[in-house]
Amino acid sequence: MSVRGRLAPSPTGMAHLGNAWAFLLAWLSVRSQDGELVLRMEDLDLERSSPVYMQMLMSDIRWLGLDWDEGPTPERELPGYHQSNRFHLYEEALECLREKGLAYPCFCSRKDLRMLANAPHLGDAGIAYPGTCRDLAADVVEERMQRGLPYSWRFRSQGKTFSFDDMVMGRQSATLEECGGDFNMQRSDGVFSYQLAVSVDDGLMGISEVVRGRDIMPSTARQLAILDALGMPEPRYGHISLLLGEDGERLAKRHASLSLEALRTQNVSPWRVIGLLAFAAGLIDRREEVHPRDLVDDFSLAEITRDDYTLTQADMLWLQGISHGTEDNS
């Protein structure tokens, strides 16, 4: 079966080098297998998402020499590839899970959970849910709903272990309990969670390969649980290492100086950006300008580095075409 991957950016700010890193490796994996690539806008956050950022993202991806086969383009809008237009599909999925007894209302607020001594924080997995509302009696649930108390919808875990062969990190196994327990699928204000939306979208769009940062690894068991419950096929996953700033932190929108827009404004060559990213991933042994097409033939996710890469001053000087003595290609 043909490989079908996806680029799924969130249009809530300018894309940065960390986004470019994920875009490049996902693109290379699909293109090296002669697969199809889907562009999907993950704009669940309606308050922060912007059409301006969507246009900038698509422009940045093209600037890097990357392309996609399906989805919106700067010239053509396709609403079906925006999560903000797919809420009815998420509601249908949630109703299916309710009918199967795999979704239940939770009246706990985030503040409530933070105040619980037995609800430890599990790093990237978030706050562990202690199951406070999991087994509430039906009459108690009804009474709280009639009083108008706000509630979210949580997935009811079944104690199952979810295993998968990660294309980068190797064999992985986890229970939902290890990833935070019963997780949220819809907030009390009606906003659907990333976990539900991404799972439904990947299933309905026939995504067979997901390449993303290792910081998303704790979400994988949750998404596998939803896909399994909905009878949807599981994609293969590849969790790549992270690109870190000089401060040692994962690159984020706060690193404005490393945004692709800032680099373009400074007339940095996109092939220089690709060359630095390829060097960081271990695809080439020195910093040099390269077009992404030149990296396709010999690419394999299994061969890229598993270690996070911290950008150095030498990297940034090279990116801007400034010689740094003997460190220029080290």
Coordinates of C-alpha atoms in Angstrom, one line a residue:
M1 CA 0.0 0.0 0.0
S2 CA 1.3 3.5 -0.9
V3 CA 2.7 5.5 2.0
R4 CA 0.6 8.4 3.0
G5 CA 2.1 11.0 5.3
R6 CA 1.2 14.4 6.5
L7 CA 2.4 17.9 7.4
A8 CA 0.1 19.2 10.2
P9 CA 1.2 22.6 11.4
S10 CA -0.7 24.8 13.9
P11 CA -1.3 28.3 12.4
T12 CA -0.9 30.1 15.7
G13 CA 2.4 31.9 15.0
M14 CA 5.4 32.1 12.6
A15 CA 7.1 28.8 11.7
H16 CA 10.7 28.4 13.1
L17 CA 13.7 26.2 12.5
G18 CA 12.2 23.5 14.7
N19 CA 9.1 23.3 12.5
A20 CA 11.4 23.2 9.4
W21 CA 13.2 20.3 11.0
A22 CA 10.0 18.3 11.4
F23 CA 8.7 19.3 7.9
L24 CA 11.9 18.3 6.2
L25 CA 12.2 14.8 7.9
A26 CA 8.5 14.0 7.3
W27 CA 8.8 15.1 3.7
L28 CA 12.0 13.1 3.1
S29 CA 10.4 10.0 4.6
V30 CA 7.4 10.1 2.3
R31 CA 9.3 11.2 -0.8
S32 CA 11.9 8.4 -0.3
Q33 CA 9.1 5.9 -0.4
D34 CA 7.3 7.5 -3.4
G35 CA 4.4 8.2 -1.2
E36 CA 1.7 11.0 -0.9
L37 CA 1.9 13.9 1.5
V38 CA -1.2 15.7 2.9
L39 CA -1.1 19.2 4.3
R40 CA -3.6 19.7 7.2
M41 CA -4.1 22.8 9.2
E42 CA -4.5 22.0 12.9
D43 CA -6.4 25.1 13.8
L44 CA -8.4 23.8 16.8
D45 CA -7.3 26.9 18.8
L46 CA -9.7 29.3 17.1
E47 CA -8.6 32.3 19.2
R48 CA -4.9 32.0 18.3
S49 CA -5.2 30.6 14.7
S50 CA -5.0 33.1 11.9
P51 CA -5.4 33.0 8.1
V52 CA -2.3 35.1 7.9
Y53 CA -0.3 32.5 9.7
M54 CA -1.7 29.8 7.4
Q55 CA -0.6 31.7 4.3
M56 CA 2.9 32.2 5.9
L57 CA 3.2 28.5 6.8
M58 CA 2.4 27.4 3.2
S59 CA 4.8 30.0 1.8
D60 CA 7.6 28.9 4.2
I61 CA 7.1 25.3 3.3
R62 CA 7.4 26.1 -0.4
W63 CA 10.4 28.4 0.3
L64 CA 12.2 25.4 1.8
G65 CA 11.8 23.5 -1.4
L66 CA 9.1 21.2 0.0
D67 CA 5.8 20.3 -1.5
W68 CA 2.6 18.4 -0.8
D69 CA 0.1 16.4 -2.9
E70 CA -3.1 17.1 -1.2
G71 CA -4.6 19.9 0.9
P72 CA -4.9 23.7 0.7
T73 CA -2.4 25.9 -1.2
P74 CA -1.8 29.6 -1.1
E75 CA -3.8 29.8 -4.3
R76 CA -6.7 27.5 -3.3
E77 CA -8.5 27.1 -0.1
L78 CA -9.8 23.7 0.8
P79 CA -11.9 24.0 4.1
G80 CA -12.0 20.2 4.6
Y81 CA -8.3 20.2 5.5
H82 CA -8.8 22.6 8.4
Q83 CA -9.6 21.1 11.7
S84 CA -11.9 24.1 12.5
N85 CA -14.2 22.8 9.7
R86 CA -14.2 19.2 10.9
F87 CA -15.9 19.6 14.3
H88 CA -18.9 17.6 13.2
L89 CA -16.6 14.6 12.5
Y90 CA -15.2 14.8 16.0
E91 CA -18.6 15.0 17.5
E92 CA -19.6 11.9 15.6
A93 CA -16.6 10.1 16.9
L94 CA -17.2 11.2 20.4
E95 CA -20.8 10.0 20.2
C96 CA -19.6 6.6 19.0
L97 CA -17.2 6.4 22.0
R98 CA -20.1 7.4 24.4
E99 CA -22.3 4.6 22.9
K100 CA -19.5 2.1 23.6
G101 CA -19.1 3.3 27.2
L102 CA -15.6 4.6 26.4
A103 CA -16.4 8.3 27.2
Y104 CA -17.6 9.7 30.4
P105 CA -18.3 13.2 31.7
C106 CA -15.7 14.7 34.1
F107 CA -16.6 17.7 36.3
C108 CA -13.0 18.3 37.4
S109 CA -11.3 21.6 36.4
R110 CA -7.6 22.0 35.8
K111 CA -7.4 23.8 39.1
D112 CA -9.0 20.9 40.8
L113 CA -6.5 18.5 39.4
R114 CA -3.5 20.6 40.2
M115 CA -4.6 20.8 43.8
L116 CA -4.9 17.0 44.2
A117 CA -1.9 15.6 46.0
N118 CA -2.3 12.2 44.3
A119 CA -2.2 13.7 40.8
P120 CA 1.5 13.9 39.9
H121 CA 2.7 15.7 36.8
L122 CA 4.1 13.3 34.2
G123 CA 6.3 15.6 32.2
D124 CA 5.2 15.7 28.6
A125 CA 2.2 13.5 29.4
G126 CA 0.7 16.3 31.6
I127 CA -1.1 15.9 34.9
A128 CA -2.1 12.4 35.8
Y129 CA -5.8 12.0 36.2
P130 CA -6.8 10.1 39.3
G131 CA -10.2 8.9 38.0
T132 CA -12.2 11.2 40.3
C133 CA -15.3 11.1 38.0
R134 CA -14.7 7.8 36.3
D135 CA -17.3 5.8 38.4
L136 CA -19.8 8.4 39.4
A137 CA -23.3 7.0 39.7
A138 CA -25.7 7.9 36.9
D139 CA -28.0 9.9 39.2
V140 CA -25.0 12.0 40.5
V141 CA -24.0 12.8 36.9
E142 CA -27.6 13.7 36.0
E143 CA -27.9 15.9 39.1
R144 CA -24.7 17.8 38.3
M145 CA -25.7 18.3 34.7
Q146 CA -29.1 19.7 35.7
R147 CA -27.3 22.1 38.0
G148 CA -25.4 23.3 35.0
L149 CA -22.0 22.3 36.3
P150 CA -19.3 22.5 33.5
Y151 CA -17.9 19.1 32.4
S152 CA -15.5 17.7 29.8
W153 CA -15.5 14.3 28.2
R154 CA -12.8 11.8 29.1
F155 CA -11.7 8.5 27.4
R156 CA -12.2 5.5 29.7
S157 CA -9.0 3.5 29.7
Q158 CA -9.2 -0.3 29.7
G159 CA -5.8 -1.2 31.2
K160 CA -4.6 -2.2 27.7
T161 CA -0.9 -2.0 26.7
F162 CA -0.4 -0.2 23.4
S163 CA 2.8 -1.3 21.5
F164 CA 4.2 -0.1 18.2
D165 CA 7.5 -0.2 16.3
D166 CA 8.7 3.4 16.2
M167 CA 10.6 4.1 12.9
V168 CA 13.2 6.1 14.8
M169 CA 13.2 5.0 18.5
G170 CA 12.4 1.3 18.1
R171 CA 9.9 -0.8 19.9
Q172 CA 7.7 1.2 22.3
S173 CA 5.0 0.1 24.8
A174 CA 2.8 2.1 27.2
T175 CA -0.5 1.9 29.0
L176 CA -2.8 4.9 29.2
E177 CA -2.1 4.9 33.0
E178 CA 1.6 5.5 32.3
C179 CA 0.6 8.4 30.0
G180 CA -1.6 10.2 32.5
G181 CA -4.7 7.9 32.7
D182 CA -8.1 8.8 31.3
F183 CA -7.5 11.7 29.0
N184 CA -9.6 14.6 27.9
M185 CA -11.4 14.5 24.5
Q186 CA -13.6 17.6 24.7
R187 CA -13.2 20.5 27.1
S188 CA -16.1 22.0 29.0
D189 CA -16.3 24.9 26.6
G190 CA -16.9 22.4 23.7
V191 CA -13.4 22.6 22.2
F192 CA -12.2 19.2 21.0
S193 CA -8.8 18.0 22.2
Y194 CA -5.8 17.5 20.1
Q195 CA -5.9 13.7 20.9
L196 CA -9.4 13.2 19.5
A197 CA -9.0 15.5 16.5
V198 CA -5.7 14.1 15.3
S199 CA -6.8 10.5 15.7
V200 CA -10.0 11.0 13.8
D201 CA -8.2 13.0 11.0
D202 CA -5.4 10.5 10.6
G203 CA -8.0 7.7 10.4
L204 CA -10.4 9.4 8.0
M205 CA -7.6 10.8 5.8
G206 CA -5.9 7.4 5.5
I207 CA -2.7 8.6 7.0
S208 CA -0.3 5.6 7.2
E209 CA 2.8 7.4 8.5
V210 CA 3.3 10.0 11.1
V211 CA 6.6 11.7 11.7
R212 CA 6.8 14.1 14.6
G213 CA 8.9 15.2 17.6
R214 CA 9.7 12.9 20.4
D215 CA 8.0 15.3 22.8
I216 CA 4.7 14.0 21.3
M217 CA 5.5 10.3 22.2
P218 CA 3.3 10.3 25.3
S219 CA 0.3 11.1 23.0
T220 CA 0.8 8.0 20.9
A221 CA -0.8 5.5 23.2
R222 CA -3.8 7.8 23.6
Q223 CA -4.2 8.1 19.8
L224 CA -3.8 4.4 19.3
A225 CA -6.6 3.9 21.9
I226 CA -9.0 6.1 20.0
L227 CA -8.1 4.6 16.7
D228 CA -8.6 1.1 18.1
A229 CA -11.9 2.0 19.7
L230 CA -13.2 3.5 16.4
G231 CA -12.0 0.6 14.3
M232 CA -9.6 2.8 12.3
P233 CA -6.2 1.6 11.0
E234 CA -3.0 2.6 12.9
P235 CA -0.4 4.6 11.1
R236 CA 3.3 3.9 11.6
Y237 CA 5.0 6.4 13.9
G238 CA 8.5 7.9 13.8
H239 CA 9.4 10.2 16.7
I240 CA 12.3 12.3 15.8
S241 CA 14.8 14.1 18.1
L242 CA 14.3 17.8 18.9
L243 CA 16.1 20.8 17.6
L244 CA 17.1 23.0 20.6
G245 CA 18.0 26.6 20.9
E246 CA 21.3 27.8 22.3
D247 CA 19.5 28.0 25.6
G248 CA 19.0 24.3 25.5
E249 CA 15.2 24.6 25.3
R250 CA 13.0 23.1 22.5
L251 CA 12.5 25.7 19.8
A252 CA 9.1 27.4 20.0
K253 CA 7.4 30.5 18.7
R254 CA 9.2 32.5 21.4
H255 CA 12.4 32.1 19.5
A256 CA 11.4 34.8 17.1
S257 CA 14.9 35.3 15.8
L258 CA 14.9 31.7 14.5
S259 CA 11.6 32.1 12.6
L260 CA 11.7 31.3 8.9
E261 CA 10.2 34.7 8.3
A262 CA 13.2 36.4 10.1
L263 CA 15.7 34.2 8.1
R264 CA 14.0 35.1 4.8
T265 CA 14.1 38.8 5.7
Q266 CA 17.9 38.4 6.3
N267 CA 18.2 36.9 2.8
V268 CA 19.3 33.6 4.2
S269 CA 19.3 30.9 1.4
P270 CA 16.7 28.2 1.9
W271 CA 19.3 25.6 0.8
R272 CA 21.5 26.8 3.6
V273 CA 18.7 26.2 6.1
I274 CA 18.2 22.7 4.6
G275 CA 21.9 22.1 4.8
L276 CA 22.1 23.0 8.4
L277 CA 19.1 20.8 9.3
A278 CA 20.6 17.9 7.2
F279 CA 23.9 18.2 9.1
A280 CA 22.0 18.3 12.5
A281 CA 20.1 15.1 11.5
G282 CA 23.3 13.3 10.5
L283 CA 22.3 13.1 6.8
I284 CA 25.5 14.9 5.7
D285 CA 28.9 15.2 7.4
R286 CA 29.4 18.9 7.1
R287 CA 27.4 22.1 6.8
E288 CA 26.8 22.8 3.1
E289 CA 24.0 24.2 1.0
V290 CA 21.8 21.4 -0.3
H291 CA 18.4 21.1 -2.0
P292 CA 16.0 18.7 -0.2
R293 CA 15.6 16.7 -3.5
D294 CA 19.3 15.7 -3.2
L295 CA 18.6 14.0 0.1
V296 CA 15.8 11.8 -0.9
D297 CA 17.5 8.8 -2.5
D298 CA 19.5 7.6 0.5
F299 CA 17.1 8.7 3.2
S300 CA 15.9 6.4 6.0
L301 CA 14.4 7.5 9.3
A302 CA 16.2 4.6 10.9
E303 CA 19.5 6.2 10.1
I304 CA 19.0 9.7 11.5
T305 CA 20.3 10.7 14.9
R306 CA 18.3 9.9 18.0
D307 CA 20.0 12.6 20.0
D308 CA 18.6 16.2 20.3
Y309 CA 20.7 18.8 18.5
T310 CA 21.5 22.1 20.1
L311 CA 22.1 25.0 17.8
T312 CA 25.4 26.7 18.4
Q313 CA 26.8 30.1 17.6
A314 CA 28.8 28.5 14.8
D315 CA 25.6 27.2 13.3
M316 CA 24.0 30.6 13.3
L317 CA 27.0 32.3 11.9
W318 CA 27.3 29.7 9.1
L319 CA 23.5 30.1 8.4
Q320 CA 24.1 33.8 7.8
G321 CA 27.1 33.1 5.6
I322 CA 29.6 34.4 8.2
S323 CA 32.9 32.5 8.4
H324 CA 33.8 31.1 11.8
G325 CA 37.3 30.0 11.2
T326 CA 38.0 26.3 11.5
E327 CA 34.6 25.7 13.1
D328 CA 32.8 26.6 9.8
N329 CA 32.2 23.0 8.8
S330 CA 32.7 21.2 12.1

